[in-house]
Structures are given as structure tokens and as C-alpha cells.
């Protein structure tokens, strides 16, 4: 980090040569002095002492002046040296300094001016001649690096020639070595300070010392006060001699002199900060104390000497600062101090007795009449002692800083003088992005950058040294760093770190909150400070706060303890010393005790802190297990906060061996470590129990974040127990193949022997190997069931609707499959792994659970107490009636070079399909990557545009309509287990295409249970090796191949082998007698990449919280921001719409509803549509998976995207939520998935359409001949999503917690066709069913008793149900037979009113939410298909308000099959939520928007 002072070019001074060439009493020949002229050298008058004494006094004083700048440096005065002495002293100093810098100070007031060729002068030994010394020689003596001060006339000659010679030397060094030698500083990096230009002479004013330049550099306050007196007239007769008696100590900031020195330091620091480039500032002012003081004081020298027509020079060249506005502030501070000088001098003891000679004033002048030069200095004896009034400089500067922050410090501005400097903004692209607030659209602000930082920032740093102002300064500083990472970088660059570190030793409790806040921001931006916190024991400050039992001593205790947890987690990350130190300070215990705190942020960060403390640390993991930490984390998986659940999973992931490191070269692994306190089998069961518990708790979680973290935990188990997963994959493969072949349980197959019960027999024989120990058998049966449960969940997650989850799961599944294809199972005589997948005989039905393969009744899951845990619903694994459930063997096309798992639409969780796709990846790997990583690239241009390949990203011209929109942040990358195509993959493909008559590869005479035993035993050997070694063997970098040779009988460690070793062909016949020690592995796995365990990005994502502003409102809530103004406008517009439509609704019940408003043509059947309540937009879905958004007022399509549901399924329900602020489209499709999309309105310039989230809302979809798919209802006031459909239950999802709240039994075998929640704050909702039932549910009652009313008067499928728009306890329903019924919940279960509006059959029905009007459309049938009847009725009368026919646009009678088997209609009808409008979707793709005429209908 540049702010640390270790950047290239920074110097550290080791010693100094103070060269004085004065030759007192002898003037040089080229200097003509004025009379009077300046005579003081180092504040010594050389003419008051003998010449040799004066020279020594001057040298001693000069040394003391430099020591006032830095005491850590050895200063060597070199007085009037000869050439030989100068050379000797310089070479000695360079030798002593080693690689550090040497300061060379040259005072040439007693020798001729330097020549234009770069020669300075010294003496011969007899002082009879001036000897020229070339600056090139000085360079050779001093070497590099060096700091040079040239205090003589024409000093610019030395500076310019030094640069010329330095460049020449550096060029020669590069030419000799090819590049500059490492560790050697270039001569051009040397620093120089010159008193004047090449043709200028030093000032000789008698008011100033002769060495005014050196005096400015070494005693700036003396010169600054003298200069102020010379330039300003002060009252009270204050003279120069009085000013020189200013009381105080430079080091004591409480005294007047010390306060002035403090103010001077702050002002010069600020001038440099605001004027110089950041790199120059850090190099000069934040690397070395002496260099910083010299260049800080140089600013004063420039101000003083330019007033005397001298221009001091530096190298590097610096912009002029003599006219900076802060010099006026300095003059004001001096003026305020000197005005108190007479009173201050009166307090001095030596003056009370009348001894005024110290002032330099002649005593006899005081008594003269009429003259009192002190004006009040002599006060009455009874006067009170004068108390010095501290300067208001720092208080005023803090006020200015506070005004900058409170008046738009976080605002953005255009690039210019008021913007952040460009040289700083070039740090990184990420830094620039972090400077901008995270906007959700409205406008494009990419051209805006943060404002120019306040000038007072260095002054705030100095204020931290003051006890009275410290708390206020820290509060302002915390508000500043809260602006973002760019602000943190600024305060670190300015040099705050040493000060803020020392404050951790302060005992004041009032500083705790602000210090914790600032340190959290620093660690979020720069984690490298963890070393500093450890070395200084500063982390104990935060561990103490975290362990506080009394929350009253700390305001907002939970939030600040969460920050402490984050700080301690950052100290532990990637830092074993930090882990051990935190453990010793009981941080682990304190976090454990706070895992159940009410504040979710504290629960989240204590879990993450535990994750980092035990990450890769076996000893701490043992301690955690002894205290049951893993069990407590598993209980946290039912937390209401998705962030807390994810944090608990992250902690379980690092416990299981996942990497918590920020270093990508540390892949993790090693499981839970040694666990030496546990028995081997107990250790095994614990790891399986942790993964199984997490899987069962999270597999149906609505949060993709939680599901991703679950996959990390599972990947750790797969890594360590891969043999068990290979066995589960083989069992699933064989049962899946048997189902696909349509082989009945009592029918033998000719395809392979033992096809009927091979898997069950293998499991039974494997269990028989445990002799008569029933408890051991049961234990192993449960363990295998747990692995199989996790494997089925993995398959389900590999087709997860959220692309990141699916990508990670595909990586794990394909790793297991790769091992399966190389496993000894392929050598079985009865193996089907070498046969291509076959089509199932009956593709309309699929096993709905894992038990459908016979495992429930078999020996695998016969345990009664475990059967419930293994019933993993997998209707998504085989979608009913899905043609995508079968993928034929791939043909070598150009698309085959793509990643076969990149498109989730082509993925199913059928192992046969996955394997066929995986084989394709082996034969045709992606050519774009050599390490197995590939980025999805889809080529689907819009019709009429050129077919050009492009990476998947949003473009206006090219839109991928074959895939669902990606999420906002998609970091997941698929990783193939193969680096290069292995030769076995081609053999496998050739086997698939081989002639059945040709001889096949050799098989081995061993049984499946032998292979199971071998693989499982190898897993146990891996565990034993881990427990024995105490440390998991180091693995290669993921990009490095660790090949294992075929036929090799030596493996370095069981932990490194992929399979057990093959002992040769002798293991075939009778080689395995059922013992667990059989060795059947192939010892292969050449080319396998170490892709597991997966890496989690959750911790880094959580750290972003501490980089975002917390003390101010969000951009949308900030008055005056564009988002705020836009939302204010939306609110006013929405209120206007509500008021207007409320008035219209009163008359709409009596008007005709046949006014044409708009006609829109769309593709496909518009079977599902929804209107936006406030924007003139409608969302339309066709019969498959395309969603379009139209502006119905302009008849233009705004956006279009693919939903991503599998072929053969449909979008069956849609809602727009959060419509007050724009809206999110919620889409439910018939496979049980709910997806949420945003950015569908391009007018707002929010970017491309994005997937907000996606989850499986119904995980128990029942296959039906005529289903309803997924039916949704959203209750905005409660944030609740009610989901039903082709299921025997209705699930209530909480959007706030992203969890399933209720699971209500429908008590019906028919699908739910519609759901509608009560419009009030009631907890009831109504649901209609395919068998004609309408039921009322109450969410407050127990789940099994939640049905409070049932209406059963309908005789056919109920198409829709709606609440009465005005009577809250009444509802309407319509069935396909054309009847519309009105029900009252308070009366008997009989309809109040029945309308038989569509006697030929009803297609669609809807009710307007604001007025008593409902509409129906007639069914389209082979007997009535040219036109469709539309009827709009009022609830207050029998006769329709409007009844008309519209043309369907069909050219022939419709077939018996519907466009979607989940939607029993060919058209759609939907009312606008507010406007007096409704939309009609017709079979030819036409959408008609009809409205109310607001005229009284004619009933004649």
C-alpha cells in the first residue's frame, strides 16, 4: 500500500553531513555585500567571537537546529573542509548509511558562487586557495539515495547540473545491466533543495539571518514570526525583541509557542496536500520525518525568499505555494497569538521584579514621561493572572470540515477543478466504481465522480493530537470515511494510521464507538493492517468490546459488536497468528455466545468470525467440536435472515475444509481436520451429519445465496468422501437406466444380466459384509442413505433456476461423474456405463421420489427412523410430460464445442442425460480455455440480423432469447474436471458407436459390492491419513496437473489417490470374498483437475457492507437526488391515478365497456397477461417461455426475454410487485419455479433485464393429465407470496425472510386453479380447484385445519376466483361451464347469485378490483371458433353492460389439444388494476385493449 511508506522512490535518512564553508572574516571575491547586511549564521553573530570559536558555535547551533527536526539521525558538522577531508567524511557517511539516504547540507557563504558547469568550492589545507569540486564527484562520494540542500547564491547551478549528471549515470547503469540493478536507487530519485535560481543572489537584508534559507528549513517559527513583524504593524507596541520572547515550548502544544508550531505544521501539511500530486505528497511528507520537516518548512522559505526576489528550487519540481490562501490563515493565527503577548510576558517570573533587559529594551526608556511601550504590561498588584486564550484555528477548521460533509460531501460532480483529482482516481477501476453510489437506474451517472476532498483533511489529522478536540475530530473523520473506499484511501494517504493506532491504547470509553467504526472501514478497504493490529496488540481493544456483558456502556451495542466481529474476522483471515491470538483472547467463545443475539447483523458476523478463526486450523476446530459449535450453526439454518443462514453455512463450509482465504491459490480441503479426540467412525459420522443436516435444512430455501453456500459445504464432503458419491452415482445410474428402458420389476432384460435387482443385490451383499453386527449394518445403511440423499439434492440443484447455483452444482456433479466413468464399475460385466442412454417407453410419467427406484423397500432405506429423511422429492428431476427429460447421444456439431452445462435449459437432473452431455464435453472440449474454464457463448441472433457469434451479454441489437436473463452479479464459473480431453473419453464414445457384434473390452470377474467396498475403504484410508498426519497434504495449484500413471502401483498417499490401487488381473476371480480390504481401483484419473472444494465469495460480499455509507440516507432517500425526485414524482402521479380512477369507478358500473383503446400484435398465444397499476405497461407471456412488456398507449414493445422454463412447460401465472417504485415481475411456471425480474422498462435506463431471484416454490408437483401449473398471489402489504397449483398443498413464502412460512394442505386431489388474498389486512385467502371447489383458508390457524369454508356448487373446473371489489366478505368464481357465482362467507355454502353468461362454455373470467364489474369470454371450440363472445356485467344488475363478438383470427377449427396443457383456454382476459380498461388476448396473437365509455347504457 502506498500510504505505508514502502512505495518505490521513498527514502529514509540515515545520517547527515553539515558542510559549512564560511571562512569567517574573509569575503569571497565574487560577492559584494551591502552595508548594513545580514550577518547571523545559525543565529550566531560570527563577529562577536574569535573566528574559530564562531565557526564551532555556528556548527553546533546548526546541528541543534537539525536535531530539532529529527533526533534519530546522526549529524556530522564539517567545518571549512579541505577537499581531502570532504571526500573522506562523505565516503564514511555513505558506508555507514548502507542503503539509506545521506543528507548533504552545503553552506557556501564564504566561498565563490557555484559555477555554471556545476562546481562548488572548498579550501586547501592552508586556506590559501579555493578548490573547485565537481558535483559529479559529490555524487560519487554520497552515492544514492541522497538528500541535498544547497544554501548559497546561484544554487540553481548545482541543482541543474546534478540532474544532468544523475540522468547520465542512470543511463549508463541501465546500459550496462540491461535494466537498473535491483535494490539500487537511481540517482534521479535524489531529493534537492536549492536556495535560489542559477542567476540569483541570496538576500542580504539585515532583518534576516545570512542563512535565511537554512533558518527557514530548520527553525521555521523564528523566521515566520520575524517575517510577520516585518510585513505587519501590530498594536500595543509589540516589537521584534518582544516576539522573540514568546513563552512556551515548541513540543508543548498547550503553550503559545507550541500551539503556533502545531498550527504551522497543520497549515504547511495542508498546503502541500492541496497543491502537490498525491504520489509526490506521499513520497516527501509521509516517508521520513526529516525529509517531511524539510519540505514542509521549504514552503515557508519559498514564501519569504520570493519576497526578496529569490526563487527557491526543488527536485522533484513543485508547484508554487507562496500565494496559497492558507498563508492568510497562518497570519491570522499569529496575529491572534501576538495580541496576547504583553499579558503573557507580564506573567513571566523574571519580569515581575522589573528585570526587562531580557526583552532587549533599554531599561531607562521605560520611565520617560508620555511613553509606555508596553501599554498595560505593568498591571496593578491585585490583577488576576492572565489565562492564555487558545487559538480558534483548529475549532474553525473542524467547523469547515463539518460543513463540507453536511452540505453535500457525498454528492457527485462533473470532472473539473471541484472533482477528485485525476491522479488519485486512476488508482483502480474498482476504486472508481466504489466512489459512485449504487443506483438502481433512473439515469446514467457514469460521467460523475466524487467531489474534491476538503482542504481541512490534514488539519483534522493534527487535531487528533489534541485532547479537547479529539472526540469531535474522530466523529467528523468517521463521517468522512463513511463516504466510501475512496475516502478511506485519502485518510490513509494523509497519514492517519499511526495516530489511529495509538488511540487504541486510550482508556476513554467515549472514543469506543467512533474508533470501532473507523477501524471497520479501514479493514474493509485494506486487510493488510491485520499485521499491524496483531503486532501492536490492538486487536485486544475489539475483543474486549465484543466480550462486554453490560450493553449499557456502549451505545448501539449490537451494531458495534458486529463491527468488532468483522474486525477480528479480518485479523484472522489468512493469518494463523491472528487466529491463535483471537482464540487466546476468547474471541471464539464470545462469538459462540452471541450466535443467538436478536440483532441479525451481530449473528451474521459472529458466525463469519468463527468461520475465519477455525478456517484451516485443526486445533480450533477440535475446540469448536468439543463445544458443539457445528450443531449450533446447523440450528441457525432456520434463521429468519438469509444473510445469517448463509453466514452459518459459510462457517460450516470452512469447518468442512472450504477455503476462507482471499488468496485463490489456497483451494482448501482436508475436511474437518484431524479430530484426534474422536474415534474414526465418530469422526466420519460427524462430517456426514453436518453435510446432511445442512442439506435437509437448505435444499428448499428460496434464497440463492443460501443454496450457493450449501453447495460449498457439499463440495467439501464430496472431496473427502468421493468414493461414497461414486457409489451413489452408480446406483442412481443403474436405476435410471432401468426406468428409461421401461423394464418392469418382475421382467428380465436381455440388455444386461442382473438388470432387475442388481443395485439392491449389491447393497444387500455390501451390508452382509458386516457379519451379524446389526447396529453396524444399520449405521452403514443410514450413512449410505445420507450420501444418496445429498447426491439427489445435488442433481436437483444442477438444474436450479438460478444460474449461479446451477453452475456450481454442475461442477460438483460432473466431478462425480468423471470419477464414475473412470471407476471400476465400468469393468463390471453387467455394467451399463458403456451403453448410450435410451428413451423411456413411457415418457409421460417419471419417478417422483428417490424411493421410486425401489430403495425405500430395499435394504438401503429400511430403517424406519431414517426413511423420512431420505424421501427427497424430485419431481423437478423428471418433469412430467417433459421432452427435455431425454437427450439423444450427441452428434459432432459445431455447437458441441460449447460448454454443455452452460445452458441450464438443456440440463436435467437425470444422470443419463447429464452423462451424455458430459461425454460430449470430453469429446469436444471448449477451445477457448486450456484450464477447463469456459464462458457460455450463445449464438441466437434476432430474425433478420446477421448470425454473428458473441459472448452472452446484453446488447440492444442482439438479444439472446434462448436463455433467461442473468442475475446482477454472476461470479460462478463452471470448472471441468478435465484439463485436456482424456483418451478414455474418445474410447467411451467409440464404445457407444461400436458394432454390438464386435468383441467388447475385457471385463473382470468381480461383483459390484466388491467395488463398493473398495471405494469406501479408500475413503476411510483417506480419513486415516488425514488423522495421522495432522495436516492435510498440500495440493498443487488448480491449474497444475498432477498426473497419475496407469499401471503404477505406488501412490504417495492415500489422500492423493482418486481410487484404490489395482493389484492386477488376479483380483478378478474370487479376489474379493466380501472383505472390506479388496483392492479394485484402477489408479487412473490422469488429467483430473482439483476443482473441489468450491470457493465461496460470500465473505467478500458481506465485507462490502462496511464499504457502503451507513451514516447517511441512501441515494433514493436523499432529498434533491435524481432518484429521490423521481420517486416523489411517481408518488404524486400514483396518487393522481388513484384519485381519478376512484371517481371513474363510481360511474363505470353503469357504462358500456366496448370502447377500443389499442390493438397490439404479439407472437404466440397471449395466454397470461398482467397490467401495471400506474405505468402504461402490460406484461404478456405466451404458451411457452417468452415474456414481453408493451406500452399499450404507444403500442410499442419495450422489452422481451425468455423465462427459461423447460420445453413442454408453460408460464401459468404472473404478478407485478412493488409497483409504487417501478415494479418487479414475478413469473410462475408449471415446473414449480418462481422467477423474479427487474429492469424491464428501458425508459429508466436501468440496464438489461436481470433475474432478481429464482427458486422452487412447489417441490412436490403432482403429474396430472390436465394441470394448472403454478398459481401465484402476492399480498403487497404483508410481503407474502402464496403459491399453489399442481400440488396437494399451498405454500406461503415470506419475501422478507426468503423462507417458506406455511404449508397448507388443500385436502383435494385436484389442482389449485386460482388464488386470491383478501384485499384488507386479513389473513384469509380464497383458492379455487379443478374439481369445482372454492375454499377459504385462514393463515392464522394450524396448517391441517386452515380451511375455514368450502363452496362446492360448481360442477366443473373453476377458471378464476376474485374478491368482491366493494364487499370484503363476498367473492366471485367462474367455471368452464359458463357459470359465474357470487358467494358470501357469512352465509350458507350456497351461491347468492348465479349468472349463466356463457352457456357454450367459458374461456376466461376476471373482476375489476375497484368497481363492481366482471367480464367473461366464451370458449373457443370446434363448433364455435371464428368469433368469440365477450360479456361485461355489473354486479348490480342481471343484464350485461356490454356484449359483443370479436374475431379470433383462426383460419381453421382448433385441434383438440390446447397450446398449453396447463392452461385450459386459447385466450386470456385481464382487467387493469386501476384504469377502467381490460385486455383481451386472442389465439392469433392479437391483444385488444378495451375501455369504458362512461355513458349510461341503453337497456331498450
mmCIF file of C-alpha atoms in Angstrom, residues 246-451:
data_model
loop_
_atom_site.group_PDB
_atom_site.id
_atom_site.type_symbol
_atom_site.label_atom_id
_atom_site.label_comp_id
_atom_site.label_asym_id
_atom_site.label_seq_id
_atom_site.Cartn_x
_atom_site.Cartn_y
_atom_site.Cartn_z
ATOM 1 C CA UNK A 246 7.145 34.429 23.140
ATOM 2 C CA UNK A 247 6.717 31.990 26.039
ATOM 3 C CA UNK A 248 6.322 28.278 25.624
ATOM 4 C CA UNK A 249 7.967 25.165 24.254
ATOM 5 C CA UNK A 250 7.852 24.020 20.655
ATOM 6 C CA UNK A 251 6.994 20.494 21.788
ATOM 7 C CA UNK A 252 4.220 21.518 24.189
ATOM 8 C CA UNK A 253 1.033 22.241 22.267
ATOM 9 C CA UNK A 254 -0.590 23.797 25.350
ATOM 10 C CA UNK A 255 1.832 26.750 25.293
ATOM 11 C CA UNK A 256 1.608 29.681 22.869
ATOM 12 C CA UNK A 257 4.846 28.780 21.106
ATOM 13 C CA UNK A 258 3.943 25.098 20.871
ATOM 14 C CA UNK A 259 0.457 25.940 19.615
ATOM 15 C CA UNK A 260 1.902 28.129 16.862
ATOM 16 C CA UNK A 261 4.268 25.342 15.858
ATOM 17 C CA UNK A 262 1.324 22.936 15.807
ATOM 18 C CA UNK A 263 -0.708 25.300 13.637
ATOM 19 C CA UNK A 264 2.252 25.865 11.319
ATOM 20 C CA UNK A 265 2.685 22.109 10.849
ATOM 21 C CA UNK A 266 -1.018 21.681 10.069
ATOM 22 C CA UNK A 267 -1.077 24.567 7.590
ATOM 23 C CA UNK A 268 2.053 23.596 5.682
ATOM 24 C CA UNK A 269 0.860 19.986 5.551
ATOM 25 C CA UNK A 270 -2.452 21.162 4.147
ATOM 26 C CA UNK A 271 -0.818 23.440 1.592
ATOM 27 C CA UNK A 272 1.258 20.523 0.344
ATOM 28 C CA UNK A 273 -1.746 18.177 0.358
ATOM 29 C CA UNK A 274 -3.914 20.527 -1.655
ATOM 30 C CA UNK A 275 -1.218 21.580 -4.105
ATOM 31 C CA UNK A 276 1.053 18.655 -4.872
ATOM 32 C CA UNK A 277 0.189 15.408 -6.641
ATOM 33 C CA UNK A 278 -0.662 12.533 -4.308
ATOM 34 C CA UNK A 279 2.408 10.474 -5.204
ATOM 35 C CA UNK A 280 4.715 13.421 -4.577
ATOM 36 C CA UNK A 281 2.973 14.196 -1.296
ATOM 37 C CA UNK A 282 3.349 10.656 -0.005
ATOM 38 C CA UNK A 283 6.969 10.477 -1.126
ATOM 39 C CA UNK A 284 8.006 13.736 0.500
ATOM 40 C CA UNK A 285 5.710 14.064 3.511
ATOM 41 C CA UNK A 286 4.903 10.524 4.593
ATOM 42 C CA UNK A 287 8.132 8.568 4.228
ATOM 43 C CA UNK A 288 10.756 10.096 6.521
ATOM 44 C CA UNK A 289 10.404 12.517 9.430
ATOM 45 C CA UNK A 290 13.427 14.654 8.489
ATOM 46 C CA UNK A 291 12.503 14.858 4.808
ATOM 47 C CA UNK A 292 8.897 15.721 5.688
ATOM 48 C CA UNK A 293 10.032 18.528 8.009
ATOM 49 C CA UNK A 294 12.457 19.957 5.454
ATOM 50 C CA UNK A 295 9.930 20.035 2.631
ATOM 51 C CA UNK A 296 7.202 21.322 4.954
ATOM 52 C CA UNK A 297 9.450 24.186 6.034
ATOM 53 C CA UNK A 298 10.527 24.751 2.446
ATOM 54 C CA UNK A 299 7.065 26.197 1.812
ATOM 55 C CA UNK A 300 7.890 28.979 4.281
ATOM 56 C CA UNK A 301 11.269 29.521 2.626
ATOM 57 C CA UNK A 302 9.565 29.940 -0.703
ATOM 58 C CA UNK A 303 7.131 32.487 0.757
ATOM 59 C CA UNK A 304 9.878 34.529 2.441
ATOM 60 C CA UNK A 305 12.572 34.436 -0.219
ATOM 61 C CA UNK A 306 10.299 35.158 -3.147
ATOM 62 C CA UNK A 307 9.579 38.436 -1.395
ATOM 63 C CA UNK A 308 13.311 39.167 -1.799
ATOM 64 C CA UNK A 309 13.412 38.179 -5.484
ATOM 65 C CA UNK A 310 14.808 34.726 -4.877
ATOM 66 C CA UNK A 311 13.152 31.609 -6.213
ATOM 67 C CA UNK A 312 13.983 28.513 -4.193
ATOM 68 C CA UNK A 313 14.076 25.334 -6.255
ATOM 69 C CA UNK A 314 13.452 21.684 -5.512
ATOM 70 C CA UNK A 315 13.888 18.340 -7.162
ATOM 71 C CA UNK A 316 11.337 16.987 -7.812
ATOM 72 C CA UNK A 317 9.941 20.263 -9.062
ATOM 73 C CA UNK A 318 6.957 21.505 -7.039
ATOM 74 C CA UNK A 319 4.204 23.969 -7.940
ATOM 75 C CA UNK A 320 4.489 27.403 -6.299
ATOM 76 C CA UNK A 321 2.726 27.774 -2.953
ATOM 77 C CA UNK A 322 3.715 31.240 -1.760
ATOM 78 C CA UNK A 323 0.297 32.679 -2.593
ATOM 79 C CA UNK A 324 -1.785 29.867 -1.146
ATOM 80 C CA UNK A 325 -4.867 31.167 0.735
ATOM 81 C CA UNK A 326 -3.912 29.273 3.865
ATOM 82 C CA UNK A 327 -0.994 31.665 4.427
ATOM 83 C CA UNK A 328 -3.618 34.250 5.313
ATOM 84 C CA UNK A 329 -4.982 31.814 7.842
ATOM 85 C CA UNK A 330 -1.481 31.487 9.289
ATOM 86 C CA UNK A 331 -1.151 35.243 9.562
ATOM 87 C CA UNK A 332 -4.476 35.364 11.368
ATOM 88 C CA UNK A 333 -3.342 32.730 13.862
ATOM 89 C CA UNK A 334 -0.062 34.597 14.515
ATOM 90 C CA UNK A 335 -1.922 37.839 14.943
ATOM 91 C CA UNK A 336 -4.304 36.303 17.497
ATOM 92 C CA UNK A 337 -1.384 34.901 19.449
ATOM 93 C CA UNK A 338 0.795 38.024 19.434
ATOM 94 C CA UNK A 339 -2.055 40.238 20.605
ATOM 95 C CA UNK A 340 -1.886 38.417 23.923
ATOM 96 C CA UNK A 341 1.899 38.808 24.146
ATOM 97 C CA UNK A 342 2.055 41.772 26.608
ATOM 98 C CA UNK A 343 -0.181 39.983 29.109
ATOM 99 C CA UNK A 344 1.800 36.790 28.663
ATOM 100 C CA UNK A 345 5.130 38.491 29.246
ATOM 101 C CA UNK A 346 3.799 40.064 32.444
ATOM 102 C CA UNK A 347 3.221 36.572 33.837
ATOM 103 C CA UNK A 348 6.864 35.574 33.438
ATOM 104 C CA UNK A 349 8.645 35.430 36.842
ATOM 105 C CA UNK A 350 11.835 37.065 35.687
ATOM 106 C CA UNK A 351 9.913 40.161 34.648
ATOM 107 C CA UNK A 352 7.942 40.730 37.832
ATOM 108 C CA UNK A 353 10.940 42.276 39.595
ATOM 109 C CA UNK A 354 11.442 44.842 36.890
ATOM 110 C CA UNK A 355 14.140 42.943 35.036
ATOM 111 C CA UNK A 356 13.192 43.898 31.484
ATOM 112 C CA UNK A 357 16.626 43.539 29.956
ATOM 113 C CA UNK A 358 15.609 40.092 28.729
ATOM 114 C CA UNK A 359 13.377 41.834 26.249
ATOM 115 C CA UNK A 360 16.257 43.615 24.591
ATOM 116 C CA UNK A 361 14.856 47.031 25.598
ATOM 117 C CA UNK A 362 16.899 49.730 27.286
ATOM 118 C CA UNK A 363 15.519 49.918 30.859
ATOM 119 C CA UNK A 364 15.862 53.703 31.259
ATOM 120 C CA UNK A 365 13.404 54.359 28.431
ATOM 121 C CA UNK A 366 10.515 52.945 30.425
ATOM 122 C CA UNK A 367 10.394 55.736 32.954
ATOM 123 C CA UNK A 368 10.278 58.590 30.445
ATOM 124 C CA UNK A 369 7.084 60.643 30.610
ATOM 125 C CA UNK A 370 4.446 60.047 27.992
ATOM 126 C CA UNK A 371 5.909 56.852 26.692
ATOM 127 C CA UNK A 372 4.721 53.406 27.681
ATOM 128 C CA UNK A 373 5.877 50.951 25.014
ATOM 129 C CA UNK A 374 4.222 48.050 26.874
ATOM 130 C CA UNK A 375 0.787 49.670 27.256
ATOM 131 C CA UNK A 376 -0.575 47.712 30.138
ATOM 132 C CA UNK A 377 2.303 45.315 30.646
ATOM 133 C CA UNK A 378 2.730 46.703 34.195
ATOM 134 C CA UNK A 379 -0.563 45.853 35.901
ATOM 135 C CA UNK A 380 -1.896 46.560 39.380
ATOM 136 C CA UNK A 381 -0.808 44.105 42.059
ATOM 137 C CA UNK A 382 -4.355 42.881 42.614
ATOM 138 C CA UNK A 383 -4.923 41.989 38.926
ATOM 139 C CA UNK A 384 -5.941 38.401 38.240
ATOM 140 C CA UNK A 385 -3.375 36.168 36.486
ATOM 141 C CA UNK A 386 -3.871 36.237 32.742
ATOM 142 C CA UNK A 387 -5.012 32.962 31.176
ATOM 143 C CA UNK A 388 -3.899 32.337 27.619
ATOM 144 C CA UNK A 389 -6.815 32.002 25.216
ATOM 145 C CA UNK A 390 -6.141 29.117 22.855
ATOM 146 C CA UNK A 391 -6.286 29.846 19.186
ATOM 147 C CA UNK A 392 -9.576 29.110 17.407
ATOM 148 C CA UNK A 393 -7.774 27.823 14.350
ATOM 149 C CA UNK A 394 -8.493 24.137 14.860
ATOM 150 C CA UNK A 395 -12.068 24.671 16.028
ATOM 151 C CA UNK A 396 -12.777 26.788 12.955
ATOM 152 C CA UNK A 397 -11.188 24.235 10.643
ATOM 153 C CA UNK A 398 -13.249 21.434 12.168
ATOM 154 C CA UNK A 399 -16.352 23.526 11.610
ATOM 155 C CA UNK A 400 -15.393 23.996 7.965
ATOM 156 C CA UNK A 401 -14.817 20.266 7.634
ATOM 157 C CA UNK A 402 -18.211 19.598 9.212
ATOM 158 C CA UNK A 403 -19.885 21.998 6.780
ATOM 159 C CA UNK A 404 -18.259 20.229 3.824
ATOM 160 C CA UNK A 405 -19.611 16.865 4.970
ATOM 161 C CA UNK A 406 -23.078 18.067 5.887
ATOM 162 C CA UNK A 407 -23.543 20.166 2.764
ATOM 163 C CA UNK A 408 -23.121 17.577 0.076
ATOM 164 C CA UNK A 409 -19.817 15.922 0.805
ATOM 165 C CA UNK A 410 -21.151 12.709 -0.673
ATOM 166 C CA UNK A 411 -22.544 14.393 -3.771
ATOM 167 C CA UNK A 412 -21.155 13.643 -7.196
ATOM 168 C CA UNK A 413 -19.948 16.232 -9.630
ATOM 169 C CA UNK A 414 -18.562 16.501 -13.130
ATOM 170 C CA UNK A 415 -14.854 16.249 -13.746
ATOM 171 C CA UNK A 416 -13.136 19.543 -13.192
ATOM 172 C CA UNK A 417 -11.397 21.634 -10.551
ATOM 173 C CA UNK A 418 -14.045 20.747 -7.952
ATOM 174 C CA UNK A 419 -13.780 16.997 -8.580
ATOM 175 C CA UNK A 420 -11.486 14.361 -7.142
ATOM 176 C CA UNK A 421 -8.017 14.734 -8.735
ATOM 177 C CA UNK A 422 -7.434 12.503 -11.733
ATOM 178 C CA UNK A 423 -4.136 11.184 -10.465
ATOM 179 C CA UNK A 424 -5.931 9.772 -7.465
ATOM 180 C CA UNK A 425 -8.877 8.444 -9.426
ATOM 181 C CA UNK A 426 -6.525 6.417 -11.578
ATOM 182 C CA UNK A 427 -5.821 4.030 -8.720
ATOM 183 C CA UNK A 428 -8.021 1.198 -9.890
ATOM 184 C CA UNK A 429 -11.200 0.713 -11.845
ATOM 185 C CA UNK A 430 -12.773 -0.864 -8.789
ATOM 186 C CA UNK A 431 -11.956 2.256 -6.783
ATOM 187 C CA UNK A 432 -13.726 4.459 -9.302
ATOM 188 C CA UNK A 433 -16.763 2.180 -9.236
ATOM 189 C CA UNK A 434 -16.800 2.224 -5.461
ATOM 190 C CA UNK A 435 -16.806 6.018 -5.480
ATOM 191 C CA UNK A 436 -20.177 6.126 -7.188
ATOM 192 C CA UNK A 437 -23.342 5.346 -5.262
ATOM 193 C CA UNK A 438 -25.107 2.180 -6.267
ATOM 194 C CA UNK A 439 -28.039 3.398 -8.331
ATOM 195 C CA UNK A 440 -30.974 1.354 -9.483
ATOM 196 C CA UNK A 441 -31.363 3.239 -12.682
ATOM 197 C CA UNK A 442 -33.287 6.452 -13.402
ATOM 198 C CA UNK A 443 -30.303 7.947 -15.219
ATOM 199 C CA UNK A 444 -26.747 7.284 -16.229
ATOM 200 C CA UNK A 445 -24.256 8.905 -13.844
ATOM 201 C CA UNK A 446 -21.106 7.214 -15.067
ATOM 202 C CA UNK A 447 -19.655 10.601 -16.014
ATOM 203 C CA UNK A 448 -19.862 11.837 -12.411
ATOM 204 C CA UNK A 449 -17.124 11.439 -9.810
ATOM 205 C CA UNK A 450 -16.799 12.385 -6.127
ATOM 206 C CA UNK A 451 -16.201 15.969 -5.186
#
